[in-house]
Amino acid sequence: MLYLIGLGLGDAKDITVKGLEIIKQCSRVYLEAYTSVLTVGKEALEEFYGKELILADRETVEQEADTILKDAQVYDVAFLVVGDPFGATTHSDLVLRAVKLGVPYRVVHNASILNAVGCCGLQLYNFGETVSIVFWTDTWKPESFFDKIAKNRRNGMHTLCLLDIKMKEQSLENLMKGKKIYEPPRYMSVNQATEQLLAIVQNRRLQGEEPEVTENTVCVGLARVGAVDQKIVSGTLQEMTTVALGDPLHSVIITGTLHPLEIDMLKLFAVDKSIFEYNDK
Amino acid sequence: MLYLIGLGLGDAKDITVKGLEIIKQCSRVYLEAYTSVLTVGKEALEEFYGKELILADRETVEQEADTILKDAQVYDVAFLVVGDPFGATTHSDLVLRAVKLGVPYRVVHNASILNAVGCCGLQLYNFGETVSIVFWTDTWKPESFFDKIAKNRRNGMHTLCLLDIKMKEQSLENLMKGKKIYEPPRYMSVNQATEQLLAIVQNRRLQGEEPEVTENTVCVGLARVGAVDQKIVSGTLQEMTTVALGDPLHSVIITGTLHPLEIDMLKLFAVDKSIFEYNDK
């Protein structure tokens, strides 16, 4: 049996009782290590589970799915994913290969950022399409996520923006030399994401547009959701460029139409409550 | 401290290790009993937690929030919610009252139907606004959810439809006599939900419209997601009116634009794989 087990968002104890019991009975346990991170490392998880973990990065999962699934018709194999197994990144591919090989599979769900963002008080059913904001480079500055946010806002919907993670990047030099030496991982902060958004707002104005999102649009910045030291801050897009949220992972929400109860909740986390006052009437 | 703890979707063991530890240390533990249900009852949870649970129905939470929060400045109180505390129904109101009373709060997240539906293979970030389908009566047949589904489809987005739950209904007779006698709970099935949708399709045609959703639109029916006996079926809207999914809770997804990997996953659950064939090219 292949078990896809969600680890939730905070630390080792965010796994479910069911998930922990299954891990303890598995012959091999893989830890997916490329789409997200917990606030604790592999060693802390190994100690808590009492099991050795095999790190599976993107290459392993895509190229060595057969290794992961080896003998899983007979032995139990667990594949651990931060958040929910079908959260921000799909693991459909592994499931499809398992089915093809005649390996039965089971999913143990957990919280993912997609539902945990509800903790800021915005109603989850008022969210439109989720977007990803990628790191801009000197030569590549995509703006497509902005148009999706704008579309959601026109429909009154909030937008959850997942922020880029760069794992196992190679410098151009190492890449050309074929050296598998990797740069330290990079995680986009709320400051970086909102600076990119503001740059797009300005670009659009230069093109004569009246952008749907402006410096004054109400946003929510979230860091380490689900962890003991999580931080939530609400404020304008401009304010988000300077809030200090600390360590990764960060996410940003660009709000759509705000309902009174949502405003009351956002005030709990406001940089400056006065931005909500015009909505109070 | 007030702890809002998600229980996940299946049975007693779907709570997180962290959530279970907190329950064991709390002075009072409330179980929210109106927005959703697990596949196990209150007694099974009490046995597993080793704690007595106080049932909190909608009336208790709205009218007796102060009782729930009594002395929570000094004692630890847990409020248990099926799924995630900020899932389909918000518990913002309880949080706001806690803050007002100077009671600190903490959230222990878990899976909710909003992210667990990813198990059918549809990508969560391709979902638009979530809708609720309510039980029609002889005199009240709202169609507004249909327009939201149509809007999502026009944007290429899938729609998760949460299906109505009727708890603590009173018959007209008991209501008039002021007797607090309640009817057995009712849970909308995928069959009922899709029959209502088909009726709307037909209404729209009578009004000369070409509806965005038709008998042939690809849908996914899900039952008891996260439980050992969960069922997932994909097929046309017409097919969904006759699939047998068994006990509650049910949900339906009306698909938008399908991507190749999504189609491969939906085929695993198809009533009749041939409906996907035109998409194979």
PDB file of N, CA, C and O in Angstrom, chain B residues 95-162:
ATOM      1  N   VAL B  95     -14.179  33.899  18.138  1.00  0.00           N
ATOM      2  CA  VAL B  95     -12.856  34.502  18.288  1.00  0.00           C
ATOM      3  C   VAL B  95     -12.974  35.973  18.696  1.00  0.00           C
ATOM      4  O   VAL B  95     -12.302  36.433  19.610  1.00  0.00           O
ATOM      5  N   LEU B  96     -13.879  36.682  18.035  1.00  0.00           N
ATOM      6  CA  LEU B  96     -14.039  38.109  18.340  1.00  0.00           C
ATOM      7  C   LEU B  96     -14.503  38.322  19.778  1.00  0.00           C
ATOM      8  O   LEU B  96     -14.041  39.229  20.470  1.00  0.00           O
ATOM      9  N   ARG B  97     -15.420  37.452  20.235  1.00  0.00           N
ATOM     10  CA  ARG B  97     -15.875  37.567  21.630  1.00  0.00           C
ATOM     11  C   ARG B  97     -14.751  37.257  22.600  1.00  0.00           C
ATOM     12  O   ARG B  97     -14.629  37.892  23.653  1.00  0.00           O
ATOM     13  N   ALA B  98     -13.942  36.266  22.265  1.00  0.00           N
ATOM     14  CA  ALA B  98     -12.809  35.910  23.123  1.00  0.00           C
ATOM     15  C   ALA B  98     -11.852  37.100  23.261  1.00  0.00           C
ATOM     16  O   ALA B  98     -11.470  37.486  24.367  1.00  0.00           O
ATOM     17  N   VAL B  99     -11.524  37.697  22.122  1.00  0.00           N
ATOM     18  CA  VAL B  99     -10.590  38.834  22.138  1.00  0.00           C
ATOM     19  C   VAL B  99     -11.154  39.973  22.993  1.00  0.00           C
ATOM     20  O   VAL B  99     -10.450  40.582  23.793  1.00  0.00           O
ATOM     21  N   LYS B 100     -12.461  40.212  22.839  1.00  0.00           N
ATOM     22  CA  LYS B 100     -13.128  41.273  23.591  1.00  0.00           C
ATOM     23  C   LYS B 100     -13.045  41.025  25.104  1.00  0.00           C
ATOM     24  O   LYS B 100     -12.912  41.949  25.896  1.00  0.00           O
ATOM     25  N   LEU B 101     -13.130  39.745  25.487  1.00  0.00           N
ATOM     26  CA  LEU B 101     -13.080  39.383  26.908  1.00  0.00           C
ATOM     27  C   LEU B 101     -11.641  39.237  27.417  1.00  0.00           C
ATOM     28  O   LEU B 101     -11.422  38.868  28.575  1.00  0.00           O
ATOM     29  N   GLY B 102     -10.681  39.478  26.535  1.00  0.00           N
ATOM     30  CA  GLY B 102      -9.288  39.344  26.944  1.00  0.00           C
ATOM     31  C   GLY B 102      -8.830  37.900  27.061  1.00  0.00           C
ATOM     32  O   GLY B 102      -7.868  37.601  27.766  1.00  0.00           O
ATOM     33  N   VAL B 103      -9.531  36.998  26.364  1.00  0.00           N
ATOM     34  CA  VAL B 103      -9.142  35.582  26.372  1.00  0.00           C
ATOM     35  C   VAL B 103      -8.240  35.322  25.170  1.00  0.00           C
ATOM     36  O   VAL B 103      -8.661  35.512  24.037  1.00  0.00           O
ATOM     37  N   PRO B 104      -6.994  34.905  25.401  1.00  0.00           N
ATOM     38  CA  PRO B 104      -6.157  34.571  24.245  1.00  0.00           C
ATOM     39  C   PRO B 104      -6.693  33.317  23.553  1.00  0.00           C
ATOM     40  O   PRO B 104      -7.354  32.493  24.187  1.00  0.00           O
ATOM     41  N   TYR B 105      -6.433  33.184  22.254  1.00  0.00           N
ATOM     42  CA  TYR B 105      -6.921  31.995  21.541  1.00  0.00           C
ATOM     43  C   TYR B 105      -5.831  31.445  20.648  1.00  0.00           C
ATOM     44  O   TYR B 105      -4.904  32.158  20.265  1.00  0.00           O
ATOM     45  N   ARG B 106      -5.975  30.159  20.344  1.00  0.00           N
ATOM     46  CA  ARG B 106      -5.051  29.524  19.415  1.00  0.00           C
ATOM     47  C   ARG B 106      -5.820  28.543  18.543  1.00  0.00           C
ATOM     48  O   ARG B 106      -6.806  27.951  19.000  1.00  0.00           O
ATOM     49  N   VAL B 107      -5.368  28.392  17.316  1.00  0.00           N
ATOM     50  CA  VAL B 107      -6.064  27.543  16.359  1.00  0.00           C
ATOM     51  C   VAL B 107      -5.194  26.322  16.052  1.00  0.00           C
ATOM     52  O   VAL B 107      -3.996  26.469  15.814  1.00  0.00           O
ATOM     53  N   VAL B 108      -5.775  25.139  16.104  1.00  0.00           N
ATOM     54  CA  VAL B 108      -5.070  23.938  15.650  1.00  0.00           C
ATOM     55  C   VAL B 108      -5.782  23.476  14.380  1.00  0.00           C
ATOM     56  O   VAL B 108      -6.921  22.999  14.418  1.00  0.00           O
ATOM     57  N   HIS B 109      -5.098  23.663  13.254  1.00  0.00           N
ATOM     58  CA  HIS B 109      -5.733  23.419  11.963  1.00  0.00           C
ATOM     59  C   HIS B 109      -5.853  21.931  11.645  1.00  0.00           C
ATOM     60  O   HIS B 109      -5.178  21.086  12.249  1.00  0.00           O
ATOM     61  N   ASN B 110      -6.680  21.631  10.675  1.00  0.00           N
ATOM     62  CA  ASN B 110      -6.807  20.267  10.178  1.00  0.00           C
ATOM     63  C   ASN B 110      -7.364  20.325   8.759  1.00  0.00           C
ATOM     64  O   ASN B 110      -7.648  21.404   8.248  1.00  0.00           O
ATOM     65  N   ALA B 111      -7.489  19.171   8.155  1.00  0.00           N
ATOM     66  CA  ALA B 111      -8.057  19.112   6.803  1.00  0.00           C
ATOM     67  C   ALA B 111      -9.512  19.563   6.835  1.00  0.00           C
ATOM     68  O   ALA B 111     -10.223  19.335   7.805  1.00  0.00           O
ATOM     69  N   SER B 112      -9.957  20.208   5.772  1.00  0.00           N
ATOM     70  CA  SER B 112     -11.380  20.466   5.598  1.00  0.00           C
ATOM     71  C   SER B 112     -11.748  19.983   4.210  1.00  0.00           C
ATOM     72  O   SER B 112     -10.880  19.707   3.380  1.00  0.00           O
ATOM     73  N   ILE B 113     -13.037  19.903   3.967  1.00  0.00           N
ATOM     74  CA  ILE B 113     -13.478  19.435   2.645  1.00  0.00           C
ATOM     75  C   ILE B 113     -12.911  20.349   1.555  1.00  0.00           C
ATOM     76  O   ILE B 113     -12.631  19.895   0.447  1.00  0.00           O
ATOM     77  N   LEU B 114     -12.678  21.625   1.898  1.00  0.00           N
ATOM     78  CA  LEU B 114     -12.206  22.583   0.893  1.00  0.00           C
ATOM     79  C   LEU B 114     -10.846  22.220   0.322  1.00  0.00           C
ATOM     80  O   LEU B 114     -10.532  22.564  -0.808  1.00  0.00           O
ATOM     81  N   ASN B 115      -9.987  21.554   1.095  1.00  0.00           N
ATOM     82  CA  ASN B 115      -8.720  21.117   0.494  1.00  0.00           C
ATOM     83  C   ASN B 115      -8.716  19.611   0.224  1.00  0.00           C
ATOM     84  O   ASN B 115      -8.079  19.147  -0.711  1.00  0.00           O
ATOM     85  N   ALA B 116      -9.479  18.846   1.018  1.00  0.00           N
ATOM     86  CA  ALA B 116      -9.431  17.398   0.843  1.00  0.00           C
ATOM     87  C   ALA B 116     -10.032  16.946  -0.489  1.00  0.00           C
ATOM     88  O   ALA B 116      -9.694  15.877  -0.993  1.00  0.00           O
ATOM     89  N   VAL B 117     -10.896  17.762  -1.096  1.00  0.00           N
ATOM     90  CA  VAL B 117     -11.452  17.380  -2.400  1.00  0.00           C
ATOM     91  C   VAL B 117     -10.374  17.205  -3.451  1.00  0.00           C
ATOM     92  O   VAL B 117     -10.620  16.582  -4.491  1.00  0.00           O
ATOM     93  N   GLY B 118      -9.191  17.715  -3.184  1.00  0.00           N
ATOM     94  CA  GLY B 118      -8.073  17.521  -4.104  1.00  0.00           C
ATOM     95  C   GLY B 118      -7.806  16.049  -4.388  1.00  0.00           C
ATOM     96  O   GLY B 118      -7.190  15.708  -5.403  1.00  0.00           O
ATOM     97  N   CYS B 119      -8.298  15.152  -3.536  1.00  0.00           N
ATOM     98  CA  CYS B 119      -8.063  13.713  -3.716  1.00  0.00           C
ATOM     99  C   CYS B 119      -8.679  13.172  -4.996  1.00  0.00           C
ATOM    100  O   CYS B 119      -8.306  12.092  -5.455  1.00  0.00           O
ATOM    101  N   CYS B 120      -9.595  13.906  -5.609  1.00  0.00           N
ATOM    102  CA  CYS B 120     -10.181  13.425  -6.873  1.00  0.00           C
ATOM    103  C   CYS B 120      -9.263  13.745  -8.041  1.00  0.00           C
ATOM    104  O   CYS B 120      -9.504  13.293  -9.161  1.00  0.00           O
ATOM    105  N   GLY B 121      -8.225  14.528  -7.812  1.00  0.00           N
ATOM    106  CA  GLY B 121      -7.259  14.807  -8.875  1.00  0.00           C
ATOM    107  C   GLY B 121      -7.451  16.146  -9.559  1.00  0.00           C
ATOM    108  O   GLY B 121      -6.646  16.536 -10.400  1.00  0.00           O
ATOM    109  N   LEU B 122      -8.519  16.855  -9.207  1.00  0.00           N
ATOM    110  CA  LEU B 122      -8.668  18.210  -9.747  1.00  0.00           C
ATOM    111  C   LEU B 122      -7.762  19.131  -8.936  1.00  0.00           C
ATOM    112  O   LEU B 122      -7.679  19.019  -7.718  1.00  0.00           O
ATOM    113  N   GLN B 123      -7.084  20.029  -9.628  1.00  0.00           N
ATOM    114  CA  GLN B 123      -6.107  20.887  -8.969  1.00  0.00           C
ATOM    115  C   GLN B 123      -6.810  21.965  -8.157  1.00  0.00           C
ATOM    116  O   GLN B 123      -7.630  22.710  -8.686  1.00  0.00           O
ATOM    117  N   LEU B 124      -6.446  22.073  -6.894  1.00  0.00           N
ATOM    118  CA  LEU B 124      -7.155  22.993  -6.003  1.00  0.00           C
ATOM    119  C   LEU B 124      -7.073  24.443  -6.456  1.00  0.00           C
ATOM    120  O   LEU B 124      -7.982  25.215  -6.245  1.00  0.00           O
ATOM    121  N   TYR B 125      -5.954  24.812  -7.105  1.00  0.00           N
ATOM    122  CA  TYR B 125      -5.859  26.218  -7.507  1.00  0.00           C
ATOM    123  C   TYR B 125      -6.656  26.524  -8.771  1.00  0.00           C
ATOM    124  O   TYR B 125      -6.690  27.654  -9.228  1.00  0.00           O
ATOM    125  N   ASN B 126      -7.325  25.492  -9.321  1.00  0.00           N
ATOM    126  CA  ASN B 126      -8.237  25.748 -10.443  1.00  0.00           C
ATOM    127  C   ASN B 126      -9.695  25.823 -10.003  1.00  0.00           C
ATOM    128  O   ASN B 126     -10.599  25.732 -10.827  1.00  0.00           O
ATOM    129  N   PHE B 127      -9.917  25.954  -8.697  1.00  0.00           N
ATOM    130  CA  PHE B 127     -11.280  26.090  -8.211  1.00  0.00           C
ATOM    131  C   PHE B 127     -11.639  27.560  -8.070  1.00  0.00           C
ATOM    132  O   PHE B 127     -10.835  28.365  -7.618  1.00  0.00           O
ATOM    133  N   GLY B 128     -12.846  27.904  -8.470  1.00  0.00           N
ATOM    134  CA  GLY B 128     -13.370  29.248  -8.233  1.00  0.00           C
ATOM    135  C   GLY B 128     -14.135  29.279  -6.929  1.00  0.00           C
ATOM    136  O   GLY B 128     -13.919  28.443  -6.046  1.00  0.00           O
ATOM    137  N   GLU B 129     -15.061  30.220  -6.835  1.00  0.00           N
ATOM    138  CA  GLU B 129     -15.844  30.387  -5.610  1.00  0.00           C
ATOM    139  C   GLU B 129     -16.590  29.096  -5.244  1.00  0.00           C
ATOM    140  O   GLU B 129     -17.154  28.433  -6.114  1.00  0.00           O
ATOM    141  N   THR B 130     -16.570  28.751  -3.981  1.00  0.00           N
ATOM    142  CA  THR B 130     -17.319  27.603  -3.470  1.00  0.00           C
ATOM    143  C   THR B 130     -18.786  27.992  -3.311  1.00  0.00           C
ATOM    144  O   THR B 130     -19.084  29.111  -2.910  1.00  0.00           O
ATOM    145  N   VAL B 131     -19.697  27.069  -3.639  1.00  0.00           N
ATOM    146  CA  VAL B 131     -21.116  27.389  -3.464  1.00  0.00           C
ATOM    147  C   VAL B 131     -21.776  26.368  -2.530  1.00  0.00           C
ATOM    148  O   VAL B 131     -21.239  25.288  -2.293  1.00  0.00           O
ATOM    149  N   SER B 132     -22.940  26.760  -2.019  1.00  0.00           N
ATOM    150  CA  SER B 132     -23.739  25.848  -1.208  1.00  0.00           C
ATOM    151  C   SER B 132     -25.042  25.570  -1.951  1.00  0.00           C
ATOM    152  O   SER B 132     -25.677  26.504  -2.447  1.00  0.00           O
ATOM    153  N   ILE B 133     -25.406  24.299  -2.028  1.00  0.00           N
ATOM    154  CA  ILE B 133     -26.690  23.951  -2.652  1.00  0.00           C
ATOM    155  C   ILE B 133     -27.670  23.605  -1.534  1.00  0.00           C
ATOM    156  O   ILE B 133     -27.404  22.714  -0.724  1.00  0.00           O
ATOM    157  N   VAL B 134     -28.781  24.366  -1.489  1.00  0.00           N
ATOM    158  CA  VAL B 134     -29.744  24.173  -0.391  1.00  0.00           C
ATOM    159  C   VAL B 134     -30.902  23.287  -0.842  1.00  0.00           C
ATOM    160  O   VAL B 134     -31.205  23.191  -2.033  1.00  0.00           O
ATOM    161  N   PHE B 135     -31.517  22.631   0.126  1.00  0.00           N
ATOM    162  CA  PHE B 135     -32.713  21.828  -0.152  1.00  0.00           C
ATOM    163  C   PHE B 135     -33.828  22.733  -0.663  1.00  0.00           C
ATOM    164  O   PHE B 135     -34.193  23.717  -0.014  1.00  0.00           O
ATOM    165  N   TRP B 136     -34.384  22.392  -1.814  1.00  0.00           N
ATOM    166  CA  TRP B 136     -35.562  23.103  -2.291  1.00  0.00           C
ATOM    167  C   TRP B 136     -36.790  22.653  -1.491  1.00  0.00           C
ATOM    168  O   TRP B 136     -36.856  21.500  -1.039  1.00  0.00           O
ATOM    169  N   THR B 137     -37.715  23.573  -1.349  1.00  0.00           N
ATOM    170  CA  THR B 137     -39.021  23.200  -0.789  1.00  0.00           C
ATOM    171  C   THR B 137     -40.056  23.404  -1.901  1.00  0.00           C
ATOM    172  O   THR B 137     -39.719  23.839  -3.000  1.00  0.00           O
ATOM    173  N   ASP B 138     -41.322  23.115  -1.595  1.00  0.00           N
ATOM    174  CA  ASP B 138     -42.366  23.302  -2.617  1.00  0.00           C
ATOM    175  C   ASP B 138     -42.465  24.748  -3.057  1.00  0.00           C
ATOM    176  O   ASP B 138     -42.804  25.043  -4.198  1.00  0.00           O
ATOM    177  N   THR B 139     -42.132  25.645  -2.139  1.00  0.00           N
ATOM    178  CA  THR B 139     -42.365  27.061  -2.439  1.00  0.00           C
ATOM    179  C   THR B 139     -41.073  27.862  -2.575  1.00  0.00           C
ATOM    180  O   THR B 139     -41.113  29.040  -2.905  1.00  0.00           O
ATOM    181  N   TRP B 140     -39.931  27.250  -2.325  1.00  0.00           N
ATOM    182  CA  TRP B 140     -38.668  28.003  -2.344  1.00  0.00           C
ATOM    183  C   TRP B 140     -37.629  27.208  -3.123  1.00  0.00           C
ATOM    184  O   TRP B 140     -37.155  26.180  -2.671  1.00  0.00           O
ATOM    185  N   LYS B 141     -37.348  27.672  -4.326  1.00  0.00           N
ATOM    186  CA  LYS B 141     -36.424  26.960  -5.207  1.00  0.00           C
ATOM    187  C   LYS B 141     -35.366  27.928  -5.736  1.00  0.00           C
ATOM    188  O   LYS B 141     -35.373  28.293  -6.919  1.00  0.00           O
ATOM    189  N   PRO B 142     -34.454  28.353  -4.868  1.00  0.00           N
ATOM    190  CA  PRO B 142     -33.440  29.326  -5.313  1.00  0.00           C
ATOM    191  C   PRO B 142     -32.526  28.736  -6.381  1.00  0.00           C
ATOM    192  O   PRO B 142     -32.283  27.532  -6.402  1.00  0.00           O
ATOM    193  N   GLU B 143     -32.040  29.602  -7.267  1.00  0.00           N
ATOM    194  CA  GLU B 143     -31.165  29.149  -8.358  1.00  0.00           C
ATOM    195  C   GLU B 143     -29.830  29.880  -8.352  1.00  0.00           C
ATOM    196  O   GLU B 143     -29.018  29.694  -9.259  1.00  0.00           O
ATOM    197  N   SER B 144     -29.585  30.693  -7.330  1.00  0.00           N
ATOM    198  CA  SER B 144     -28.406  31.571  -7.374  1.00  0.00           C
ATOM    199  C   SER B 144     -27.093  30.787  -7.449  1.00  0.00           C
ATOM    200  O   SER B 144     -26.137  31.225  -8.081  1.00  0.00           O
ATOM    201  N   PHE B 145     -27.054  29.597  -6.830  1.00  0.00           N
ATOM    202  CA  PHE B 145     -25.806  28.821  -6.881  1.00  0.00           C
ATOM    203  C   PHE B 145     -25.471  28.423  -8.319  1.00  0.00           C
ATOM    204  O   PHE B 145     -24.305  28.318  -8.672  1.00  0.00           O
ATOM    205  N   PHE B 146     -26.495  28.239  -9.144  1.00  0.00           N
ATOM    206  CA  PHE B 146     -26.262  27.861 -10.536  1.00  0.00           C
ATOM    207  C   PHE B 146     -25.500  28.965 -11.280  1.00  0.00           C
ATOM    208  O   PHE B 146     -24.592  28.686 -12.070  1.00  0.00           O
ATOM    209  N   ASP B 147     -25.848  30.207 -10.995  1.00  0.00           N
ATOM    210  CA  ASP B 147     -25.180  31.319 -11.677  1.00  0.00           C
ATOM    211  C   ASP B 147     -23.708  31.429 -11.273  1.00  0.00           C
ATOM    212  O   ASP B 147     -22.856  31.770 -12.079  1.00  0.00           O
ATOM    213  N   LYS B 148     -23.441  31.117 -10.009  1.00  0.00           N
ATOM    214  CA  LYS B 148     -22.042  31.131  -9.572  1.00  0.00           C
ATOM    215  C   LYS B 148     -21.244  30.014 -10.247  1.00  0.00           C
ATOM    216  O   LYS B 148     -20.097  30.209 -10.633  1.00  0.00           O
ATOM    217  N   ILE B 149     -21.862  28.846 -10.364  1.00  0.00           N
ATOM    218  CA  ILE B 149     -21.188  27.728 -11.041  1.00  0.00           C
ATOM    219  C   ILE B 149     -20.915  28.107 -12.498  1.00  0.00           C
ATOM    220  O   ILE B 149     -19.819  27.872 -13.029  1.00  0.00           O
ATOM    221  N   ALA B 150     -21.905  28.722 -13.130  1.00  0.00           N
ATOM    222  CA  ALA B 150     -21.761  29.114 -14.539  1.00  0.00           C
ATOM    223  C   ALA B 150     -20.634  30.132 -14.701  1.00  0.00           C
ATOM    224  O   ALA B 150     -19.825  30.039 -15.629  1.00  0.00           O
ATOM    225  N   LYS B 151     -20.574  31.063 -13.753  1.00  0.00           N
ATOM    226  CA  LYS B 151     -19.518  32.084 -13.811  1.00  0.00           C
ATOM    227  C   LYS B 151     -18.136  31.429 -13.665  1.00  0.00           C
ATOM    228  O   LYS B 151     -17.210  31.738 -14.422  1.00  0.00           O
ATOM    229  N   ASN B 152     -18.005  30.519 -12.716  1.00  0.00           N
ATOM    230  CA  ASN B 152     -16.737  29.802 -12.564  1.00  0.00           C
ATOM    231  C   ASN B 152     -16.372  29.067 -13.852  1.00  0.00           C
ATOM    232  O   ASN B 152     -15.229  29.105 -14.304  1.00  0.00           O
ATOM    233  N   ARG B 153     -17.344  28.388 -14.440  1.00  0.00           N
ATOM    234  CA  ARG B 153     -17.075  27.630 -15.669  1.00  0.00           C
ATOM    235  C   ARG B 153     -16.633  28.535 -16.806  1.00  0.00           C
ATOM    236  O   ARG B 153     -15.710  28.202 -17.554  1.00  0.00           O
ATOM    237  N   ARG B 154     -17.278  29.677 -16.923  1.00  0.00           N
ATOM    238  CA  ARG B 154     -16.875  30.618 -17.980  1.00  0.00           C
ATOM    239  C   ARG B 154     -15.423  31.043 -17.786  1.00  0.00           C
ATOM    240  O   ARG B 154     -14.712  31.317 -18.746  1.00  0.00           O
ATOM    241  N   ASN B 155     -14.984  31.091 -16.515  1.00  0.00           N
ATOM    242  CA  ASN B 155     -13.582  31.420 -16.216  1.00  0.00           C
ATOM    243  C   ASN B 155     -12.678  30.189 -16.223  1.00  0.00           C
ATOM    244  O   ASN B 155     -11.519  30.267 -15.807  1.00  0.00           O
ATOM    245  N   GLY B 156     -13.226  29.032 -16.633  1.00  0.00           N
ATOM    246  CA  GLY B 156     -12.417  27.814 -16.695  1.00  0.00           C
ATOM    247  C   GLY B 156     -12.241  27.117 -15.356  1.00  0.00           C
ATOM    248  O   GLY B 156     -11.482  26.154 -15.234  1.00  0.00           O
ATOM    249  N   MET B 157     -12.927  27.608 -14.321  1.00  0.00           N
ATOM    250  CA  MET B 157     -12.712  27.125 -12.960  1.00  0.00           C
ATOM    251  C   MET B 157     -13.707  26.019 -12.570  1.00  0.00           C
ATOM    252  O   MET B 157     -14.853  26.039 -12.994  1.00  0.00           O
ATOM    253  N   HIS B 158     -13.225  25.125 -11.726  1.00  0.00           N
ATOM    254  CA  HIS B 158     -14.108  24.118 -11.129  1.00  0.00           C
ATOM    255  C   HIS B 158     -14.891  24.756  -9.971  1.00  0.00           C
ATOM    256  O   HIS B 158     -14.443  25.733  -9.378  1.00  0.00           O
ATOM    257  N   THR B 159     -16.027  24.143  -9.620  1.00  0.00           N
ATOM    258  CA  THR B 159     -16.817  24.629  -8.483  1.00  0.00           C
ATOM    259  C   THR B 159     -17.067  23.502  -7.498  1.00  0.00           C
ATOM    260  O   THR B 159     -17.660  22.466  -7.855  1.00  0.00           O
ATOM    261  N   LEU B 160     -16.646  23.704  -6.278  1.00  0.00           N
ATOM    262  CA  LEU B 160     -17.006  22.778  -5.205  1.00  0.00           C
ATOM    263  C   LEU B 160     -18.374  23.191  -4.678  1.00  0.00           C
ATOM    264  O   LEU B 160     -18.569  24.345  -4.285  1.00  0.00           O
ATOM    265  N   CYS B 161     -19.311  22.239  -4.690  1.00  0.00           N
ATOM    266  CA  CYS B 161     -20.647  22.511  -4.151  1.00  0.00           C
ATOM    267  C   CYS B 161     -20.795  21.779  -2.824  1.00  0.00           C
ATOM    268  O   CYS B 161     -20.734  20.547  -2.773  1.00  0.00           O
ATOM    269  N   LEU B 162     -20.958  22.534  -1.751  1.00  0.00           N
ATOM    270  CA  LEU B 162     -21.230  21.954  -0.438  1.00  0.00           C
ATOM    271  C   LEU B 162     -22.734  21.720  -0.364  1.00  0.00           C
ATOM    272  O   LEU B 162     -23.519  22.570  -0.789  1.00  0.00           O
TER     273      LEU B 162
END
